[in-house]
Amino acid sequence: MKQEEYLGFGSIKHVESILKNNNAKNIFLVTGNGSYESCGSKEVISKLLSNYSFSRFCDFEVDPKVEDVKRGIDIFRKGNYDMVIAIGGGSVMDTAKLINILSPQSGNPVEYIQEGREIEPLGKPLIAIPTTAGSGSEATHFAVVYVDGKKYSVAHPDMLSNHAILDPSLTIRLPQKITASTGMDALTQASESLWSVGSTDESQKYAREAINLVLNNLNNAVNNPSLESREAMINAAHLAGMAINITKTTAPHALSYYLTSKYGIPHGHAVALTFGEVLVHNSLVTEEDVIDERGAHHVRNTMQELYGLLGCTDANSSRERIKDLMDSIDLEISLSQFGITKEDIGLILGSVNLERLKNNPRKLTVESMRELLLGIL
């Protein structure tokens, strides 16, 4: 499916023409709870929807659980909705995509989430409007959901939003901590996509652009925000989303989910914590432990390119560059700062998403992951 993109300040006004072109009458609006008002989107959307019937769904947690999705499905099925609008961060986007694609299905949502049952009927047209600059969920055809504390990813081509509106004005009021965390999510996603076993010329192009935009603008967006830095960061997040839409994510994401669900570390911060250590791990790839079919030489060349994008010459200095960036935007760089101890490492290892490890270019064993986590304790 070809996605229509609307970029720049004021681009949210395109909601009106999209609704008219789709002959929409009844809108299912998925938003964050407090963020919907605090970012300024409520005022704008309320005006744009003043001539439409709409119902707002915001009764779900950050990092949505299957129970949240089921509640949304029940509401969606009772209304005669012909359009979905998701406005918020990654959790909002994922929740909206899941409700939209699973509502027409005949089976229990868990069958599609846990058991991989084939998704058949399509959902309604979806407009995705990010209010953070990090997840890139508006640009991907998959969504994350938790079942009994375990993270699952549901993928289907028709989960990609039909329309993505990237209006930086909706990120202007973002708190520093959220700007920092989501910005690191974009940087890590783009870097993972660059080294992923599924990388292509197209995905790497998006990844390079995203990395450059983040490195040139994240510090300012957090510490001295300007309109230019806000616009650059929302574009970077979208590009990173486009990149992982092709490749999916790798080891830092595989290691991050338990850090978020168990210890409450925001997703972008959680992936950033292991980013540097995984980078060093991948730099030491050999023909014996390479997963990428293109071989160790290809992986080493990719890693060398990433060092250059980070303004460095080798893996160790790149790891320090990542730590320095996190420190400059006031993000903790060690697990112990969150109360995580040596005794907790086993629990983290037991939670790892094995599918994401298969996308990593160098093999990770339980022992190598243990050493990696101990390195950031």
Short mmCIF file of C-alpha atoms in Angstrom, two decimals:
data_model
loop_
_atom_site.label_atom_id
_atom_site.label_comp_id
_atom_site.label_asym_id
_atom_site.label_seq_id
_atom_site.Cartn_x
_atom_site.Cartn_y
_atom_site.Cartn_z
CA MET A 1 0.00 0.00 0.00
CA LYS A 2 1.30 3.45 -0.94
CA GLN A 3 1.24 5.86 2.00
CA GLU A 4 0.44 9.52 1.48
CA GLU A 5 2.69 11.84 3.51
CA TYR A 6 2.05 15.42 4.57
CA LEU A 7 5.06 17.24 5.95
CA GLY A 8 5.74 20.52 7.71
CA PHE A 9 4.22 23.07 10.04
CA GLY A 10 0.46 23.32 9.61
CA SER A 11 0.22 20.03 7.73
CA ILE A 12 -2.41 18.82 10.19
CA LYS A 13 -4.91 20.92 8.24
CA HIS A 14 -4.85 18.17 5.59
CA VAL A 15 -7.06 16.07 7.89
CA GLU A 16 -10.06 17.97 6.54
CA SER A 17 -9.38 17.21 2.87
CA ILE A 18 -8.51 13.56 3.64
CA LEU A 19 -11.84 13.08 5.41
CA LYS A 20 -13.73 14.70 2.53
CA ASN A 21 -11.90 12.62 -0.08
CA ASN A 22 -12.78 9.45 1.84
CA ASN A 23 -16.40 10.54 2.31
CA ALA A 24 -15.95 9.96 6.04
CA LYS A 25 -18.87 10.47 8.38
CA ASN A 26 -18.04 8.76 11.68
CA ILE A 27 -14.49 8.87 13.06
CA PHE A 28 -12.82 6.58 15.60
CA LEU A 29 -10.25 8.84 17.27
CA VAL A 30 -7.41 7.21 19.21
CA THR A 31 -5.34 9.54 21.41
CA GLY A 32 -3.11 9.64 24.43
CA ASN A 33 -4.71 10.58 27.71
CA GLY A 34 -3.17 13.78 29.09
CA SER A 35 -0.83 14.26 26.11
CA TYR A 36 -3.72 14.84 23.73
CA GLU A 37 -4.46 18.14 25.41
CA SER A 38 -0.96 19.07 26.58
CA CYS A 39 0.61 18.91 23.10
CA GLY A 40 -2.10 21.16 21.65
CA SER A 41 -3.62 18.55 19.36
CA LYS A 42 -7.03 18.50 21.08
CA GLU A 43 -7.75 22.11 20.20
CA VAL A 44 -6.77 21.62 16.56
CA ILE A 45 -8.48 18.26 16.01
CA SER A 46 -11.68 19.34 17.74
CA LYS A 47 -12.06 22.16 15.20
CA LEU A 48 -11.25 19.90 12.24
CA LEU A 49 -13.81 17.34 13.40
CA SER A 50 -16.50 19.83 14.37
CA ASN A 51 -18.70 18.77 11.44
CA TYR A 52 -18.17 15.05 11.98
CA SER A 53 -19.40 12.44 14.39
CA PHE A 54 -16.49 10.97 16.33
CA SER A 55 -15.70 8.91 19.42
CA ARG A 56 -12.44 9.21 21.31
CA PHE A 57 -10.65 6.16 22.70
CA CYS A 58 -7.82 6.79 25.19
CA ASP A 59 -8.45 4.08 27.77
CA PHE A 60 -5.13 2.25 27.46
CA GLU A 61 -1.66 2.23 28.96
CA VAL A 62 1.66 3.24 27.49
CA ASP A 63 3.04 0.01 25.97
CA PRO A 64 -0.50 -1.33 25.40
CA LYS A 65 -1.69 -4.67 26.68
CA VAL A 66 -4.02 -7.04 24.84
CA GLU A 67 -6.78 -6.11 27.31
CA ASP A 68 -6.51 -2.49 26.14
CA VAL A 69 -6.81 -3.56 22.51
CA LYS A 70 -9.82 -5.77 23.29
CA ARG A 71 -11.61 -2.84 24.95
CA GLY A 72 -11.00 -0.74 21.87
CA ILE A 73 -12.21 -3.51 19.57
CA ASP A 74 -15.47 -3.82 21.55
CA ILE A 75 -16.12 -0.10 21.17
CA PHE A 76 -15.10 -0.06 17.51
CA ARG A 77 -17.45 -2.93 16.63
CA LYS A 78 -20.42 -1.18 18.23
CA GLY A 79 -19.94 2.01 16.20
CA ASN A 80 -20.37 2.42 12.48
CA TYR A 81 -16.94 3.98 11.97
CA ASP A 82 -15.60 4.61 8.50
CA MET A 83 -12.26 6.26 9.36
CA VAL A 84 -9.62 5.99 12.09
CA ILE A 85 -7.40 8.83 13.29
CA ALA A 86 -4.46 8.10 15.59
CA ILE A 87 -2.80 11.12 17.16
CA GLY A 88 -0.07 10.63 19.74
CA GLY A 89 3.12 8.66 20.36
CA GLY A 90 4.09 5.13 19.43
CA SER A 91 1.68 3.46 21.85
CA VAL A 92 -1.24 5.41 20.41
CA MET A 93 -0.25 4.49 16.85
CA ASP A 94 0.19 0.82 17.71
CA THR A 95 -3.11 0.65 19.60
CA ALA A 96 -5.01 2.26 16.73
CA LYS A 97 -3.41 -0.02 14.14
CA LEU A 98 -4.23 -3.13 16.18
CA ILE A 99 -7.84 -2.15 16.86
CA ASN A 100 -8.37 -1.23 13.22
CA ILE A 101 -6.94 -4.44 11.74
CA LEU A 102 -8.28 -6.86 14.38
CA SER A 103 -11.84 -5.53 14.68
CA PRO A 104 -13.05 -7.17 11.43
CA GLN A 105 -11.49 -10.53 12.30
CA SER A 106 -13.70 -13.42 13.39
CA GLY A 107 -11.33 -14.92 15.97
CA ASN A 108 -10.10 -13.90 19.40
CA PRO A 109 -7.45 -11.14 19.14
CA VAL A 110 -4.98 -13.37 21.01
CA GLU A 111 -5.10 -15.88 18.14
CA TYR A 112 -3.68 -13.25 15.78
CA ILE A 113 -1.23 -11.80 18.31
CA GLN A 114 0.20 -14.95 19.89
CA GLU A 115 -0.56 -17.70 17.41
CA GLY A 116 -0.04 -15.87 14.14
CA ARG A 117 -3.49 -16.66 12.74
CA GLU A 118 -3.86 -15.16 9.28
CA ILE A 119 -5.47 -11.73 9.13
CA GLU A 120 -8.11 -11.56 6.40
CA PRO A 121 -10.57 -8.64 6.11
CA LEU A 122 -9.05 -5.19 5.94
CA GLY A 123 -9.54 -2.33 8.38
CA LYS A 124 -10.76 1.19 7.73
CA PRO A 125 -8.60 4.00 6.26
CA LEU A 126 -6.19 5.27 8.94
CA ILE A 127 -4.65 8.70 9.45
CA ALA A 128 -1.57 8.64 11.70
CA ILE A 129 -0.39 11.89 13.30
CA PRO A 130 2.66 11.57 15.57
CA THR A 131 3.05 13.99 18.46
CA THR A 132 6.49 12.66 19.44
CA ALA A 133 9.61 12.34 17.32
CA GLY A 134 10.84 8.82 17.88
CA SER A 135 8.80 5.69 17.26
CA GLY A 136 8.15 6.16 13.55
CA SER A 137 5.10 3.92 14.03
CA GLU A 138 3.17 5.96 11.48
CA ALA A 139 5.61 4.61 8.86
CA THR A 140 5.54 0.90 9.78
CA HIS A 141 3.25 -2.05 9.05
CA PHE A 142 3.62 -3.62 12.49
CA ALA A 143 2.57 -2.90 16.07
CA VAL A 144 3.69 -3.94 19.54
CA VAL A 145 1.35 -5.33 22.18
CA TYR A 146 1.90 -7.13 25.51
CA VAL A 147 0.18 -10.37 26.52
CA ASP A 148 0.75 -11.51 30.12
CA GLY A 149 3.82 -9.27 30.33
CA LYS A 150 5.37 -10.65 27.16
CA LYS A 151 5.88 -8.46 24.10
CA TYR A 152 4.49 -9.48 20.72
CA SER A 153 4.70 -7.81 17.34
CA VAL A 154 1.83 -8.11 14.87
CA ALA A 155 2.68 -7.45 11.23
CA HIS A 156 0.48 -7.04 8.18
CA PRO A 157 0.94 -4.87 5.06
CA ASP A 158 -2.43 -3.21 5.64
CA MET A 159 -1.43 -2.04 9.11
CA LEU A 160 0.59 0.74 7.49
CA SER A 161 -1.39 3.95 7.87
CA ASN A 162 -2.92 5.29 4.66
CA HIS A 163 -1.98 8.84 5.56
CA ALA A 164 0.91 10.11 7.71
CA ILE A 165 0.82 13.73 8.84
CA LEU A 166 4.12 15.03 10.24
CA ASP A 167 3.35 18.40 11.79
CA PRO A 168 6.25 19.56 14.02
CA SER A 169 3.99 22.06 15.78
CA LEU A 170 2.51 19.14 17.74
CA THR A 171 5.95 18.34 19.24
CA ILE A 172 6.81 21.86 20.39
CA ARG A 173 5.46 21.33 23.92
CA LEU A 174 7.18 17.95 24.43
CA PRO A 175 9.01 17.77 27.77
CA GLN A 176 12.79 17.47 27.61
CA LYS A 177 12.87 13.89 28.89
CA ILE A 178 10.40 12.65 26.27
CA THR A 179 12.20 14.56 23.52
CA ALA A 180 15.46 12.93 24.61
CA SER A 181 14.10 9.40 24.91
CA THR A 182 12.12 9.42 21.67
CA GLY A 183 15.04 11.02 19.84
CA MET A 184 17.34 8.20 20.93
CA ASP A 185 14.71 5.73 19.73
CA ALA A 186 14.95 7.26 16.25
CA LEU A 187 18.76 7.15 16.30
CA THR A 188 18.89 3.56 17.53
CA GLN A 189 16.24 2.36 15.09
CA ALA A 190 18.05 3.94 12.16
CA SER A 191 21.38 2.44 13.23
CA GLU A 192 19.85 -1.00 13.77
CA SER A 193 18.25 -0.80 10.35
CA LEU A 194 21.60 0.12 8.80
CA TRP A 195 23.29 -3.04 10.14
CA SER A 196 20.24 -5.34 9.96
CA VAL A 197 20.53 -8.58 7.97
CA GLY A 198 17.50 -7.37 6.00
CA SER A 199 18.98 -4.03 4.98
CA THR A 200 18.58 -2.85 1.39
CA ASP A 201 19.86 0.13 -0.56
CA GLU A 202 16.52 1.83 0.09
CA SER A 203 16.44 1.16 3.85
CA GLN A 204 20.06 2.26 4.26
CA LYS A 205 19.32 5.52 2.46
CA TYR A 206 16.51 6.28 4.91
CA ALA A 207 18.70 5.21 7.85
CA ARG A 208 21.62 7.46 6.87
CA GLU A 209 19.35 10.48 6.50
CA ALA A 210 17.73 9.78 9.87
CA ILE A 211 21.08 9.36 11.67
CA ASN A 212 22.42 12.63 10.28
CA LEU A 213 19.27 14.53 11.23
CA VAL A 214 19.28 13.18 14.80
CA LEU A 215 22.96 13.85 15.41
CA ASN A 216 22.67 17.40 14.08
CA ASN A 217 19.47 18.29 15.94
CA LEU A 218 18.71 16.16 19.02
CA ASN A 219 20.86 18.11 21.47
CA ASN A 220 19.24 21.37 20.40
CA ALA A 221 15.75 19.87 20.41
CA VAL A 222 16.25 18.87 24.05
CA ASN A 223 18.33 21.71 25.47
CA ASN A 224 17.62 24.67 23.20
CA PRO A 225 14.60 23.74 21.08
CA SER A 226 13.90 25.64 17.88
CA LEU A 227 11.32 25.19 15.15
CA GLU A 228 14.07 23.88 12.89
CA SER A 229 15.24 21.23 15.37
CA ARG A 230 11.68 20.08 16.04
CA GLU A 231 11.00 19.72 12.32
CA ALA A 232 14.27 17.88 11.76
CA MET A 233 13.55 15.41 14.57
CA ILE A 234 10.02 14.50 13.43
CA ASN A 235 11.40 13.95 9.92
CA ALA A 236 14.24 11.84 11.35
CA ALA A 237 11.80 9.66 13.27
CA HIS A 238 9.70 9.13 10.16
CA LEU A 239 12.74 8.19 8.09
CA ALA A 240 13.88 5.75 10.79
CA GLY A 241 10.38 4.27 10.76
CA MET A 242 10.55 3.88 6.97
CA ALA A 243 13.89 2.13 7.37
CA ILE A 244 12.75 -0.40 9.98
CA ASN A 245 9.54 -0.95 8.04
CA ILE A 246 11.82 -2.69 5.53
CA THR A 247 14.32 -4.32 7.88
CA LYS A 248 12.67 -4.56 11.33
CA THR A 249 14.81 -3.96 14.42
CA THR A 250 17.66 -5.96 15.95
CA ALA A 251 19.40 -6.72 19.26
CA PRO A 252 18.97 -3.40 21.15
CA HIS A 253 15.20 -3.71 20.69
CA ALA A 254 15.27 -7.40 21.59
CA LEU A 255 16.97 -6.53 24.87
CA SER A 256 14.82 -3.50 25.62
CA TYR A 257 11.30 -4.77 26.11
CA TYR A 258 11.75 -6.23 29.60
CA LEU A 259 13.59 -3.07 30.68
CA THR A 260 10.42 -1.17 29.80
CA SER A 261 7.77 -3.60 31.05
CA LYS A 262 9.53 -4.54 34.31
CA TYR A 263 11.51 -1.43 35.27
CA GLY A 264 9.47 1.29 33.58
CA ILE A 265 12.34 2.61 31.47
CA PRO A 266 10.82 4.53 28.53
CA HIS A 267 11.18 2.56 25.32
CA GLY A 268 13.56 4.92 23.52
CA HIS A 269 15.78 5.15 26.57
CA ALA A 270 15.74 1.37 26.99
CA VAL A 271 16.96 0.70 23.45
CA ALA A 272 19.61 3.40 23.74
CA LEU A 273 21.08 1.81 26.88
CA THR A 274 22.35 -1.24 24.96
CA PHE A 275 22.97 0.50 21.62
CA GLY A 276 26.68 1.19 22.18
CA GLU A 277 27.46 -2.26 23.56
CA VAL A 278 25.68 -4.00 20.68
CA LEU A 279 27.56 -1.76 18.25
CA VAL A 280 30.87 -2.94 19.72
CA HIS A 281 29.67 -6.56 19.67
CA ASN A 282 28.75 -6.34 15.99
CA SER A 283 32.07 -4.74 15.13
CA LEU A 284 33.86 -7.94 16.18
CA VAL A 285 31.98 -10.14 13.70
CA THR A 286 33.80 -13.11 12.17
CA GLU A 287 32.93 -15.61 9.45
CA GLU A 288 32.19 -18.12 12.22
CA ASP A 289 29.52 -16.03 13.97
CA VAL A 290 28.12 -13.85 11.17
CA ILE A 291 24.37 -14.16 10.57
CA ASP A 292 24.13 -11.83 7.59
CA GLU A 293 24.34 -13.92 4.42
CA ARG A 294 26.44 -11.18 2.81
CA GLY A 295 29.27 -12.18 5.12
CA ALA A 296 31.51 -10.66 7.80
CA HIS A 297 33.25 -8.34 5.35
CA HIS A 298 29.93 -6.71 4.45
CA VAL A 299 29.02 -6.29 8.13
CA ARG A 300 32.41 -4.76 8.97
CA ASN A 301 32.04 -2.29 6.09
CA THR A 302 28.57 -1.34 7.34
CA MET A 303 29.85 -0.84 10.86
CA GLN A 304 32.70 1.30 9.54
CA GLU A 305 30.15 3.47 7.75
CA LEU A 306 28.17 3.83 10.98
CA TYR A 307 31.29 4.96 12.86
CA GLY A 308 31.73 7.69 10.26
CA LEU A 309 28.11 8.78 10.52
CA LEU A 310 28.63 9.08 14.28
CA GLY A 311 31.74 11.19 13.66
CA CYS A 312 34.09 8.46 14.89
CA THR A 313 36.71 6.08 13.53
CA ASP A 314 36.08 2.86 15.46
CA ALA A 315 33.59 0.97 17.60
CA ASN A 316 34.91 2.00 21.00
CA SER A 317 34.90 5.72 20.20
CA SER A 318 31.42 5.31 18.71
CA ARG A 319 30.21 3.76 21.96
CA GLU A 320 31.63 6.74 23.87
CA ARG A 321 29.98 9.12 21.40
CA ILE A 322 26.60 7.53 22.15
CA LYS A 323 27.20 7.79 25.91
CA ASP A 324 28.25 11.43 25.57
CA LEU A 325 25.11 12.21 23.59
CA MET A 326 22.90 10.53 26.16
CA ASP A 327 24.67 12.37 28.97
CA SER A 328 24.26 15.70 27.18
CA ILE A 329 20.50 15.21 27.01
CA ASP A 330 20.30 14.01 30.62
CA LEU A 331 19.60 10.32 30.02
CA GLU A 332 21.03 7.73 32.41
CA ILE A 333 23.64 5.47 30.78
CA SER A 334 23.79 2.53 33.21
CA LEU A 335 21.32 -0.11 34.37
CA SER A 336 22.25 0.37 38.02
CA GLN A 337 20.80 3.89 37.88
CA PHE A 338 17.41 2.16 37.60
CA GLY A 339 18.04 -0.17 40.51
CA ILE A 340 18.98 -3.11 38.29
CA THR A 341 21.55 -5.46 39.84
CA LYS A 342 23.65 -8.42 38.72
CA GLU A 343 20.95 -10.71 40.03
CA ASP A 344 18.44 -9.19 37.59
CA ILE A 345 20.49 -9.95 34.49
CA GLY A 346 19.13 -13.50 34.22
CA LEU A 347 15.55 -12.21 34.19
CA ILE A 348 16.36 -9.78 31.39
CA LEU A 349 18.05 -12.54 29.36
CA GLY A 350 15.04 -14.81 29.80
CA SER A 351 12.79 -12.20 28.24
CA VAL A 352 14.74 -11.59 25.03
CA ASN A 353 12.80 -11.48 21.77
CA LEU A 354 14.54 -14.16 19.70
CA GLU A 355 13.01 -12.97 16.42
CA ARG A 356 14.80 -9.64 16.75
CA LEU A 357 18.10 -11.42 17.47
CA LYS A 358 17.84 -13.16 14.09
CA ASN A 359 17.94 -9.73 12.43
CA ASN A 360 21.22 -8.86 14.15
CA PRO A 361 24.25 -9.33 11.85
CA ARG A 362 26.40 -11.10 14.45
CA LYS A 363 25.20 -13.98 16.60
CA LEU A 364 24.42 -13.28 20.23
CA THR A 365 24.64 -16.10 22.77
CA VAL A 366 23.32 -16.05 26.31
CA GLU A 367 26.85 -15.51 27.55
CA SER A 368 27.65 -12.71 25.12
CA MET A 369 24.39 -10.97 26.06
CA ARG A 370 25.25 -11.41 29.73
CA GLU A 371 28.64 -9.75 29.19
CA LEU A 372 26.98 -7.00 27.19
CA LEU A 373 24.50 -6.22 29.97
CA LEU A 374 27.18 -6.40 32.65
CA GLY A 375 29.09 -3.81 30.61
CA ILE A 376 26.35 -1.24 31.22
CA LEU A 377 25.55 -2.19 34.80
#
